[in-house]
Coordinates of C-alpha atoms (C1' of nucleotides) in Angstrom, one line a residue:
Chain A
M1 CA -15.6 27.5 1.7
Q2 CA -14.4 23.8 1.9
Q3 CA -12.0 22.0 -0.3
I4 CA -12.8 18.2 -0.8
N5 CA -12.2 15.4 -2.9
I6 CA -14.5 14.4 -6.1
I7 CA -15.1 11.0 -4.2
D8 CA -16.8 12.8 -1.6
A9 CA -19.2 15.1 -3.8
K10 CA -22.4 13.3 -2.6
K11 CA -21.7 14.6 0.9
H12 CA -21.8 18.3 -0.2
V13 CA -24.8 18.3 -2.4
D14 CA -26.1 22.1 -2.8
E15 CA -22.8 23.4 -1.3
K16 CA -20.4 25.6 -2.7
V17 CA -16.7 23.9 -2.7
K18 CA -13.3 23.9 -4.1
I19 CA -11.7 21.2 -5.7
G20 CA -8.0 20.7 -6.9
V21 CA -8.5 18.6 -10.7
W22 CA -6.7 18.1 -13.7
L23 CA -8.7 18.2 -17.0
T24 CA -9.3 14.9 -18.7
N25 CA -11.4 16.0 -21.6
K26 CA -13.6 18.8 -22.8
R27 CA -16.7 19.4 -24.7
S28 CA -18.2 22.9 -25.3
S29 CA -21.1 24.5 -27.3
G30 CA -21.7 28.2 -27.5
K31 CA -23.4 28.7 -24.2
I32 CA -22.0 25.5 -22.0
A33 CA -19.2 23.8 -21.6
F34 CA -18.5 20.3 -20.0
L35 CA -15.3 19.7 -18.4
Q36 CA -14.2 16.5 -17.6
L37 CA -12.4 16.4 -14.4
R38 CA -10.1 14.0 -12.0
D39 CA -8.4 14.6 -8.9
G40 CA -6.7 11.3 -8.2
T41 CA -9.9 9.9 -6.1
A42 CA -12.7 9.7 -9.0
F43 CA -13.6 11.3 -12.4
F44 CA -16.7 13.8 -12.8
Q45 CA -17.7 16.5 -14.9
G46 CA -17.8 20.3 -14.0
V47 CA -20.4 22.3 -16.1
V48 CA -19.7 25.9 -17.2
L49 CA -22.8 27.9 -18.2
K50 CA -22.2 31.1 -19.9
K51 CA -25.1 32.7 -18.4
N52 CA -23.5 32.0 -14.9
V53 CA -20.1 33.4 -15.3
S54 CA -18.2 36.4 -16.6
E55 CA -17.7 36.2 -20.7
E56 CA -13.6 35.9 -19.7
L57 CA -14.1 32.9 -17.5
F58 CA -16.5 31.0 -20.1
E59 CA -13.9 31.7 -23.2
E60 CA -11.1 30.6 -20.6
A61 CA -13.0 27.6 -20.1
K62 CA -13.3 26.7 -23.5
K63 CA -9.7 27.0 -24.1
L64 CA -8.6 24.6 -21.5
R65 CA -6.4 21.6 -22.9
Q66 CA -6.2 18.3 -21.8
E67 CA -4.3 17.8 -18.3
T68 CA -4.5 21.1 -17.3
S69 CA -4.4 21.3 -13.5
M70 CA -6.6 23.9 -11.8
Y71 CA -8.8 24.6 -8.9
V72 CA -12.4 24.5 -9.6
I73 CA -14.9 26.3 -7.6
G74 CA -18.7 25.7 -7.7
I75 CA -22.0 24.2 -6.3
I76 CA -22.3 20.4 -6.2
H77 CA -25.5 18.8 -7.7
K78 CA -26.9 15.5 -8.1
D79 CA -27.7 14.9 -11.5
E80 CA -28.8 11.9 -13.4
R81 CA -27.5 13.1 -16.5
S82 CA -23.9 12.4 -15.3
K83 CA -22.2 9.3 -15.2
F84 CA -20.8 9.9 -11.7
G85 CA -24.3 10.7 -10.4
Y86 CA -23.0 14.2 -9.2
E87 CA -21.4 16.9 -11.0
M88 CA -20.3 20.8 -10.2
E89 CA -21.9 23.9 -11.7
I90 CA -18.8 25.7 -12.1
E91 CA -18.4 29.4 -10.6
D92 CA -14.9 30.1 -10.7
I93 CA -11.6 28.3 -12.2
Q94 CA -8.2 29.1 -11.0
V95 CA -5.8 27.4 -13.5
I96 CA -2.4 26.4 -11.6
S97 CA -0.4 25.2 -14.8
E98 CA -1.4 25.0 -18.6
T99 CA -0.6 22.2 -20.8
E100 CA 0.0 21.5 -24.3
D101 CA 0.1 18.6 -26.4
Y102 CA -0.9 15.8 -24.0
P103 CA 0.4 12.6 -25.6
I104 CA -2.3 10.1 -24.4
T105 CA -5.8 11.3 -26.2
P106 CA -9.0 9.8 -25.4
K107 CA -8.7 7.7 -28.6
E108 CA -7.0 4.3 -28.9
H109 CA -3.2 3.6 -28.4
G110 CA -1.1 1.0 -28.9
I111 CA 0.6 -0.9 -25.9
E112 CA 4.5 0.1 -27.1
F113 CA 3.3 3.9 -26.9
L114 CA 1.3 3.5 -23.5
L115 CA 4.3 1.7 -22.0
D116 CA 6.6 4.3 -23.1
H117 CA 4.3 6.8 -21.4
R118 CA 3.5 4.9 -18.4
H119 CA 4.2 7.7 -16.2
L120 CA 1.3 9.6 -17.8
W121 CA -1.0 6.5 -18.5
L122 CA -1.2 5.6 -14.9
R123 CA -3.7 9.1 -14.9
S124 CA -6.1 7.2 -17.3
K125 CA -9.2 5.5 -15.9
R126 CA -8.2 1.8 -16.2
P127 CA -5.0 2.0 -14.7
F128 CA -6.4 4.3 -12.0
A129 CA -9.1 1.5 -11.2
V130 CA -6.5 -1.2 -11.4
L131 CA -3.9 0.4 -9.0
R132 CA -6.7 1.5 -6.4
I133 CA -7.7 -2.3 -6.2
R134 CA -3.9 -3.2 -5.9
D135 CA -3.9 -1.0 -3.1
E136 CA -7.1 -2.6 -1.5
V137 CA -5.4 -5.9 -2.0
I138 CA -2.5 -4.8 -0.2
R139 CA -4.4 -3.2 2.6
A140 CA -6.6 -6.1 2.9
T141 CA -3.3 -8.7 3.0
Y142 CA -1.8 -6.9 5.9
E143 CA -5.2 -7.0 7.6
F144 CA -5.9 -10.6 6.9
F145 CA -2.6 -11.5 8.2
G146 CA -2.7 -9.2 11.4
K147 CA -5.9 -10.7 12.5
E148 CA -4.7 -14.3 12.2
G149 CA -1.9 -13.6 14.3
F150 CA 0.9 -13.5 11.9
V151 CA 4.2 -11.4 12.2
K152 CA 5.4 -9.6 9.2
F153 CA 8.9 -10.9 8.8
D154 CA 11.0 -9.1 5.9
A155 CA 13.1 -11.4 4.1
P156 CA 16.5 -9.9 2.4
I157 CA 16.3 -8.7 -0.9
L158 CA 20.3 -9.1 -1.3
T159 CA 21.3 -12.5 -0.8
G160 CA 24.6 -14.4 -1.3
S161 CA 23.2 -17.4 -2.9
A162 CA 20.1 -18.8 -4.8
P163 CA 17.3 -20.1 -2.5
E164 CA 15.9 -22.5 -4.9
G165 CA 19.0 -22.9 -7.1
T166 CA 16.9 -22.8 -10.1
T167 CA 15.7 -20.0 -11.9
E168 CA 17.9 -17.3 -13.4
L169 CA 19.0 -14.4 -11.0
F170 CA 19.9 -10.8 -11.3
H171 CA 23.5 -10.8 -10.4
I172 CA 25.1 -7.6 -8.9
D173 CA 28.5 -6.9 -7.6
Y174 CA 28.4 -6.3 -3.8
F175 CA 31.8 -5.1 -2.6
D176 CA 33.7 -7.3 -4.8
T177 CA 31.6 -10.4 -4.0
N178 CA 28.7 -11.9 -5.8
A179 CA 25.2 -11.3 -4.8
Y180 CA 21.7 -11.7 -6.4
L181 CA 18.7 -10.2 -6.1
S182 CA 15.9 -12.3 -4.1
Q183 CA 14.0 -14.7 -6.2
S184 CA 12.1 -15.9 -3.0
G185 CA 11.9 -15.3 0.6
Q186 CA 10.8 -18.5 1.5
L187 CA 13.7 -20.0 3.1
Y188 CA 14.2 -17.0 5.3
E189 CA 10.6 -17.1 6.3
E190 CA 11.0 -20.6 7.7
A191 CA 13.9 -19.2 9.9
G192 CA 11.0 -16.8 10.8
A193 CA 8.4 -19.5 11.6
E194 CA 10.6 -20.9 14.1
A195 CA 11.0 -18.0 15.8
F196 CA 7.7 -16.3 15.5
G197 CA 5.4 -19.4 14.7
K198 CA 3.4 -17.7 11.9
V199 CA 5.0 -15.3 9.8
Y200 CA 4.7 -13.6 6.4
S201 CA 6.8 -11.6 3.9
F202 CA 5.7 -9.1 1.4
G203 CA 8.0 -7.8 -0.9
P204 CA 9.4 -7.4 -4.6
T205 CA 10.9 -10.5 -6.1
F206 CA 13.1 -10.6 -9.1
R207 CA 13.8 -13.1 -11.6
A208 CA 16.1 -12.9 -14.5
E209 CA 14.1 -15.3 -16.9
K210 CA 13.9 -14.1 -20.6
S211 CA 10.2 -14.3 -20.3
K212 CA 7.9 -12.9 -22.9
T213 CA 4.6 -13.6 -21.6
R214 CA 1.3 -12.3 -20.2
R215 CA 2.1 -13.9 -16.8
H216 CA 5.7 -13.0 -16.1
L217 CA 7.4 -9.9 -15.0
T218 CA 11.1 -9.4 -14.2
E219 CA 10.3 -7.8 -10.9
F220 CA 7.0 -8.6 -8.9
W221 CA 5.6 -8.7 -5.7
M222 CA 4.9 -11.8 -3.8
I223 CA 3.5 -12.6 -0.6
E224 CA 5.0 -15.6 1.2
P225 CA 3.2 -16.8 4.6
E226 CA 4.9 -19.8 6.6
M227 CA 3.6 -21.3 9.2
A228 CA 5.3 -23.8 12.1
F229 CA 3.2 -26.6 13.7
M230 CA 1.1 -26.6 10.6
H231 CA 0.6 -29.4 8.1
Q232 CA -0.7 -29.0 4.6
E233 CA -4.7 -29.0 5.2
E234 CA -4.5 -26.2 7.8
S235 CA -2.5 -24.3 5.4
L236 CA -4.8 -24.9 2.4
D237 CA -7.8 -23.4 5.1
I238 CA -5.7 -20.3 5.4
Q239 CA -4.8 -19.9 1.4
E240 CA -8.4 -20.2 0.5
R241 CA -9.9 -17.9 3.6
Y242 CA -7.3 -15.6 2.5
I243 CA -8.2 -15.4 -0.8
A244 CA -11.8 -15.3 -0.2
Y245 CA -10.9 -12.2 2.2
L246 CA -9.0 -10.3 -0.7
V247 CA -12.3 -10.6 -2.9
Q248 CA -14.5 -9.7 -0.1
S249 CA -12.6 -6.6 0.6
V250 CA -12.6 -5.6 -3.0
L251 CA -16.3 -6.1 -3.1
D252 CA -16.8 -3.8 0.1
H253 CA -14.5 -1.2 -0.7
C254 CA -13.8 -1.1 -4.5
Q255 CA -17.4 -1.0 -6.1
Y256 CA -16.6 2.5 -8.0
E257 CA -13.3 0.8 -9.4
L258 CA -15.0 -2.6 -10.3
S259 CA -17.8 -0.6 -12.5
I260 CA -14.8 1.2 -14.2
L261 CA -13.4 -2.0 -15.0
D262 CA -16.9 -3.3 -16.1
R263 CA -16.2 -6.4 -13.7
D264 CA -19.0 -8.7 -12.9
V265 CA -19.7 -8.6 -9.3
E266 CA -21.8 -11.6 -9.0
T267 CA -18.8 -13.7 -10.4
L268 CA -16.6 -12.2 -7.7
K269 CA -19.0 -13.1 -5.0
R270 CA -18.7 -16.7 -5.9
Y271 CA -15.1 -16.5 -5.0
T272 CA -16.1 -15.4 -1.4
K273 CA -17.5 -19.0 -0.7
V274 CA -15.1 -21.6 0.8
P275 CA -13.9 -24.5 0.8
Y276 CA -12.4 -24.3 -2.6
P277 CA -12.6 -27.6 -4.6
R278 CA -9.5 -29.9 -4.1
I279 CA -8.2 -32.5 -6.9
S280 CA -5.2 -34.6 -6.9
Y281 CA -2.5 -34.3 -9.4
D282 CA -3.4 -37.7 -10.5
E283 CA -7.0 -36.8 -10.9
A284 CA -5.9 -33.9 -13.1
I285 CA -3.9 -35.9 -15.3
E286 CA -7.0 -38.3 -15.9
L287 CA -9.3 -35.4 -16.7
L288 CA -6.9 -34.2 -19.2
Q289 CA -6.3 -37.5 -20.9
K290 CA -10.1 -38.0 -21.0
A291 CA -10.2 -34.7 -22.8
D292 CA -7.6 -36.0 -25.5
F293 CA -4.7 -33.7 -24.2
D294 CA -1.6 -35.4 -25.0
I295 CA 0.1 -35.5 -21.5
K296 CA 1.5 -38.5 -19.5
W297 CA 1.8 -38.7 -15.5
G298 CA 4.8 -37.0 -14.8
A299 CA 4.5 -33.8 -17.0
D300 CA 4.1 -30.4 -15.7
F301 CA 0.8 -28.6 -17.0
G302 CA 1.3 -25.9 -19.5
S303 CA -1.2 -22.9 -20.1
P304 CA -3.9 -24.9 -21.9
E305 CA -3.7 -27.6 -19.4
E306 CA -4.3 -25.1 -16.6
T307 CA -7.1 -23.2 -18.1
Y308 CA -8.8 -26.7 -18.9
L309 CA -8.7 -27.9 -15.4
A310 CA -9.5 -24.2 -14.0
D311 CA -12.6 -24.4 -16.4
H312 CA -13.9 -27.2 -14.8
F313 CA -14.8 -25.3 -11.8
D314 CA -16.3 -21.8 -11.0
Q315 CA -14.1 -21.1 -8.2
P316 CA -10.2 -21.5 -7.7
V317 CA -9.3 -25.0 -7.6
F318 CA -6.1 -26.6 -5.6
V319 CA -4.3 -29.4 -7.5
L320 CA -2.6 -31.4 -4.8
N321 CA 0.4 -33.3 -4.7
Y322 CA 2.6 -33.2 -7.6
P323 CA 5.4 -35.6 -8.7
K324 CA 8.6 -35.1 -6.5
A325 CA 10.6 -34.4 -9.8
L326 CA 8.8 -31.1 -10.9
K327 CA 9.0 -29.6 -7.5
P328 CA 11.7 -28.0 -5.3
F329 CA 14.2 -29.9 -2.9
Y330 CA 12.2 -28.3 0.4
M331 CA 9.0 -30.0 -0.3
K332 CA 7.8 -32.7 2.1
P333 CA 7.9 -36.1 0.6
H334 CA 4.3 -38.2 0.9
P335 CA 4.2 -40.5 3.7
T336 CA 3.2 -43.4 1.6
R337 CA 4.1 -42.8 -1.8
D338 CA 7.6 -42.1 -2.9
D339 CA 6.8 -40.4 -6.5
V340 CA 4.9 -37.3 -5.1
V341 CA 5.3 -34.3 -2.5
I342 CA 2.9 -32.5 -0.2
C343 CA 2.1 -29.8 -2.2
A344 CA -0.7 -27.9 -3.9
D345 CA -1.1 -25.2 -6.6
L346 CA -4.0 -22.9 -6.8
L347 CA -5.5 -22.3 -10.3
A348 CA -7.7 -19.3 -10.8
P349 CA -10.8 -19.6 -12.8
E350 CA -11.4 -17.5 -16.2
G351 CA -8.3 -18.5 -17.8
Y352 CA -5.8 -17.0 -15.2
G353 CA -3.9 -20.0 -14.1
E354 CA -1.6 -20.5 -11.2
I355 CA -1.8 -17.8 -8.7
I356 CA -0.4 -19.9 -5.6
G357 CA 2.1 -22.6 -5.2
G358 CA 2.6 -24.0 -1.7
S359 CA 3.6 -27.2 0.1
E360 CA 4.5 -28.7 3.6
R361 CA 8.0 -28.6 4.0
A362 CA 10.5 -31.5 4.5
T363 CA 11.6 -31.6 8.1
D364 CA 14.3 -34.3 8.2
Y365 CA 17.9 -33.0 8.1
N366 CA 19.4 -36.0 6.0
Y367 CA 16.6 -36.0 3.4
L368 CA 17.1 -32.2 2.8
L369 CA 20.9 -32.5 2.8
E370 CA 20.6 -35.6 0.1
K371 CA 18.4 -33.4 -1.9
I372 CA 20.2 -30.3 -1.8
K373 CA 23.4 -32.4 -3.1
A374 CA 21.3 -34.2 -5.7
A375 CA 20.0 -30.7 -7.1
G376 CA 23.7 -29.9 -7.5
L377 CA 23.7 -27.2 -4.6
D378 CA 26.4 -26.4 -2.1
P379 CA 25.6 -27.6 1.4
K380 CA 27.7 -25.1 2.6
E381 CA 25.6 -22.4 1.5
Y382 CA 22.5 -24.1 2.9
S383 CA 24.1 -24.8 6.4
W384 CA 21.9 -22.0 8.2
Y385 CA 18.8 -23.5 6.4
L386 CA 19.7 -27.2 7.6
D387 CA 20.2 -25.6 11.1
L388 CA 16.5 -25.3 11.2
R389 CA 16.0 -29.0 11.0
K390 CA 18.9 -29.5 13.5
Y391 CA 17.4 -27.4 16.4
G392 CA 13.8 -28.1 17.2
S393 CA 12.6 -29.1 13.5
V394 CA 8.8 -28.9 13.5
P395 CA 6.2 -29.7 10.8
H396 CA 5.6 -26.5 9.0
S397 CA 4.0 -25.5 5.7
G398 CA 3.8 -22.2 3.6
F399 CA 3.0 -20.7 0.4
G400 CA 3.7 -18.0 -2.0
L401 CA 1.2 -15.8 -3.9
G402 CA 1.8 -13.4 -6.5
L403 CA 0.2 -10.0 -6.3
E404 CA 0.2 -9.0 -9.8
R405 CA -1.4 -12.4 -10.7
I406 CA -4.2 -12.2 -8.4
L407 CA -5.0 -8.6 -9.6
T408 CA -4.8 -9.8 -13.3
W409 CA -7.4 -12.2 -12.5
L410 CA -9.7 -9.7 -10.2
T411 CA -9.5 -7.1 -12.5
L412 CA -9.9 -9.5 -15.8
E413 CA -7.0 -7.6 -17.5
D414 CA -5.1 -9.8 -19.8
H415 CA -1.6 -8.9 -18.7
V416 CA 0.2 -8.8 -15.3
R417 CA 2.1 -5.5 -16.7
E418 CA -1.2 -3.7 -16.0
T419 CA -1.3 -4.5 -12.5
I420 CA 1.8 -2.7 -11.3
P421 CA 2.6 1.1 -11.4
F422 CA 5.8 0.6 -13.3
P423 CA 6.2 -2.8 -14.8
R424 CA 9.5 -4.3 -15.5
L425 CA 10.1 -6.6 -18.5
L426 CA 12.5 -8.4 -20.7
N427 CA 12.9 -5.3 -22.9
R428 CA 11.5 -2.7 -20.5
L429 CA 13.5 -0.9 -17.8
H430 CA 12.1 2.7 -18.6
P431 CA 10.4 4.9 -17.3
Chain B
rU1 C1' 16.6 -18.7 -25.9
rG2 C1' 13.0 -21.2 -30.0
rC3 C1' 8.9 -20.3 -33.4
rC4 C1' 5.3 -16.3 -35.5
rC5 C1' 3.8 -11.2 -36.6
rC6 C1' 4.3 -6.0 -36.7
rG7 C1' 7.6 -0.9 -37.6
rU8 C1' 3.7 4.5 -42.5
rA9 C1' 1.5 12.0 -39.6
rG10 C1' 1.7 13.5 -32.4
rU11 C1' -1.9 8.9 -32.1
rU12 C1' -4.6 4.6 -34.3
rC13 C1' -4.9 2.7 -39.0
rA14 C1' -5.1 2.5 -45.2
rA15 C1' -2.4 2.6 -49.6
rU16 C1' -2.4 -4.3 -56.9
rG17 C1' 5.5 -2.8 -57.6
rG18 C1' 3.2 3.4 -60.9
rU19 C1' 1.8 11.4 -57.6
rA20 C1' 1.6 8.6 -49.6
rG21 C1' -4.6 9.0 -47.7
rA22 C1' -8.3 8.7 -43.8
rA23 C1' -9.7 9.1 -38.8
rU24 C1' -8.4 11.5 -34.4
rA25 C1' -5.3 14.8 -31.5
rC26 C1' -3.5 20.1 -32.2
rC27 C1' -5.1 25.4 -34.0
rG28 C1' -9.6 28.5 -36.1
rC29 C1' -15.0 29.0 -36.6
rA30 C1' -20.4 27.2 -35.4
rC31 C1' -23.6 25.1 -31.8
rU32 C1' -27.5 25.0 -24.4
rG33 C1' -27.1 18.6 -21.7
rU34 C1' -22.6 16.7 -24.0
rU35 C1' -20.6 11.1 -22.6
rA36 C1' -14.8 8.6 -27.7
rA37 C1' -20.1 15.2 -28.4
rU38 C1' -21.2 17.0 -33.4
rG39 C1' -20.6 19.9 -38.2
rC40 C1' -17.1 23.1 -41.4
rG41 C1' -12.0 24.8 -42.3
rU42 C1' -6.4 24.9 -41.8
rA43 C1' -2.0 22.5 -41.1
rG44 C1' 0.7 17.9 -40.4
rG45 C1' 5.4 12.7 -43.7
rU46 C1' 13.6 11.4 -45.0
rU47 C1' 6.9 5.3 -44.9
rG48 C1' 12.7 2.2 -38.3
rU49 C1' 18.2 1.9 -40.5
rU50 C1' 21.7 0.1 -44.2
rG51 C1' 22.1 -2.2 -48.9
rG52 C1' 20.1 -5.1 -53.0
rU53 C1' 16.4 -6.3 -57.1
rU54 C1' 13.7 -3.0 -60.7
rC55 C1' 12.5 2.1 -65.7
rG56 C1' 10.0 2.7 -60.7
rA57 C1' 10.0 0.2 -53.9
rG58 C1' 5.8 2.2 -48.4
rU59 C1' 4.9 -2.5 -50.9
rC60 C1' 9.7 -7.7 -53.2
rC61 C1' 14.8 -9.5 -51.1
rA62 C1' 18.9 -9.7 -47.0
rA63 C1' 20.9 -8.0 -42.6
rC64 C1' 20.5 -5.0 -38.4
rC65 C1' 17.5 -2.1 -34.7
rG66 C1' 12.9 -1.6 -32.1
rG67 C1' 8.4 -3.7 -30.3
rG68 C1' 4.5 -7.5 -29.9
rG69 C1' 2.5 -12.8 -29.2
rC70 C1' 3.0 -17.8 -28.2
rA71 C1' 6.3 -21.6 -25.6
rG72 C1' 9.8 -23.0 -21.6
rC73 C1' 10.6 -21.2 -16.5
rC74 C1' 7.4 -20.0 -12.6
rA75 C1' 4.0 -16.4 -9.0

RNA sequence: UGCCCCGUAGUUCAAUGGUAGAAUACCGCACUGUUAAUGCGUAGGUUGUUGGUUCGAGUCCAACCGGGGCAGCCA
């Protein structure tokens, strides 16, 4: 007898098989018991008929409690009455470990309780679906950049100084000197691009900002590609093809998860078509002013502004060339305008806001040196970075994408904390 | 960090300043196709902490503790 996974049940119709499962819920009557089961690959139900099994087994089945682990042995049937389409007619049950008082019941729970029990909440259907889509997006990311000829180039997590010098960093003691957890691998990726042409990093990123919003974590995962001999236009091409590729991969491999989340597939299909619309920062300001937003040229967009702009399009939209004062020192100044830089943010539709920030990078040694000084940063800390402009500087571009932000949008969750196994938030370091 | 909101049974929530209650989960019984199954029954509480006002505080006031939302920062 073969041991299988629930997800493969359809390949074993009318066969007797064994599956290792946990019990998620149960309903029983005098002569029939329905066991709701999960095994990590899918959810389905097992049916225990009193007439089919011994009295002892039927009584045992009726007494099973939520999250008991066991092997179930029985015959797979196709059955329209089952939500999954297939179910098991159980002949035998081998309990592995009994459980009592499992805290997470099929009823509603508050977010505080669920986050305190995240180690168990992971077993529930919604986290299951969201985190499987996370896995697919990660898999598709490696696949996409591999196919495009990128080298995965890992940036350090421990750093001796702040790459951008802006946001708050987590400080640690490093053999009696100061070190910080990385808030961006970008500057290191620029070094990688001059060694390998096209590179990307994909790893954890840390920001010690005391943010308490649905869009922020203190520990999150970021994908940061950097491309040598590439101007912003080609970078935008890669960005939109990458996003479209992720969406297509989720559509190709996660139909079951999307159905659990009740995510509309037709809406997602719109995002697989490129190119995405592009507007300039100047045009964005005009749009907002026409809509009576109280905003002047030079100001950054808040959440309401981003949402309004994104709602104008039924696809993600690039907003190009922001004021220089709003952006970090390493962005390339515009060739004919002194007030903007060559950059773009990609805003996700459906109210999800910024998911990518990117730019063409400044290539001139003296320009960068001045900007570093003007930003109040220590040029000595950036001497290695300045070397990249000293020895064979080339046009290059890159961008950063927040994994949890794109997942929040794809899964239609309302908070980024739902899209990472163990979220780290301002007031939450456990479990 | 600023502004706002919330802490009552394991959980989700009620309760004009006047004896703390329901649903659900657990436990027991009934029920042959359930989908948050259903019906009946048992049990379940130092109302976040400390102090104050009051004849009387879950309710009003203050401080503290814990959590959430929005904003800024950004991905």
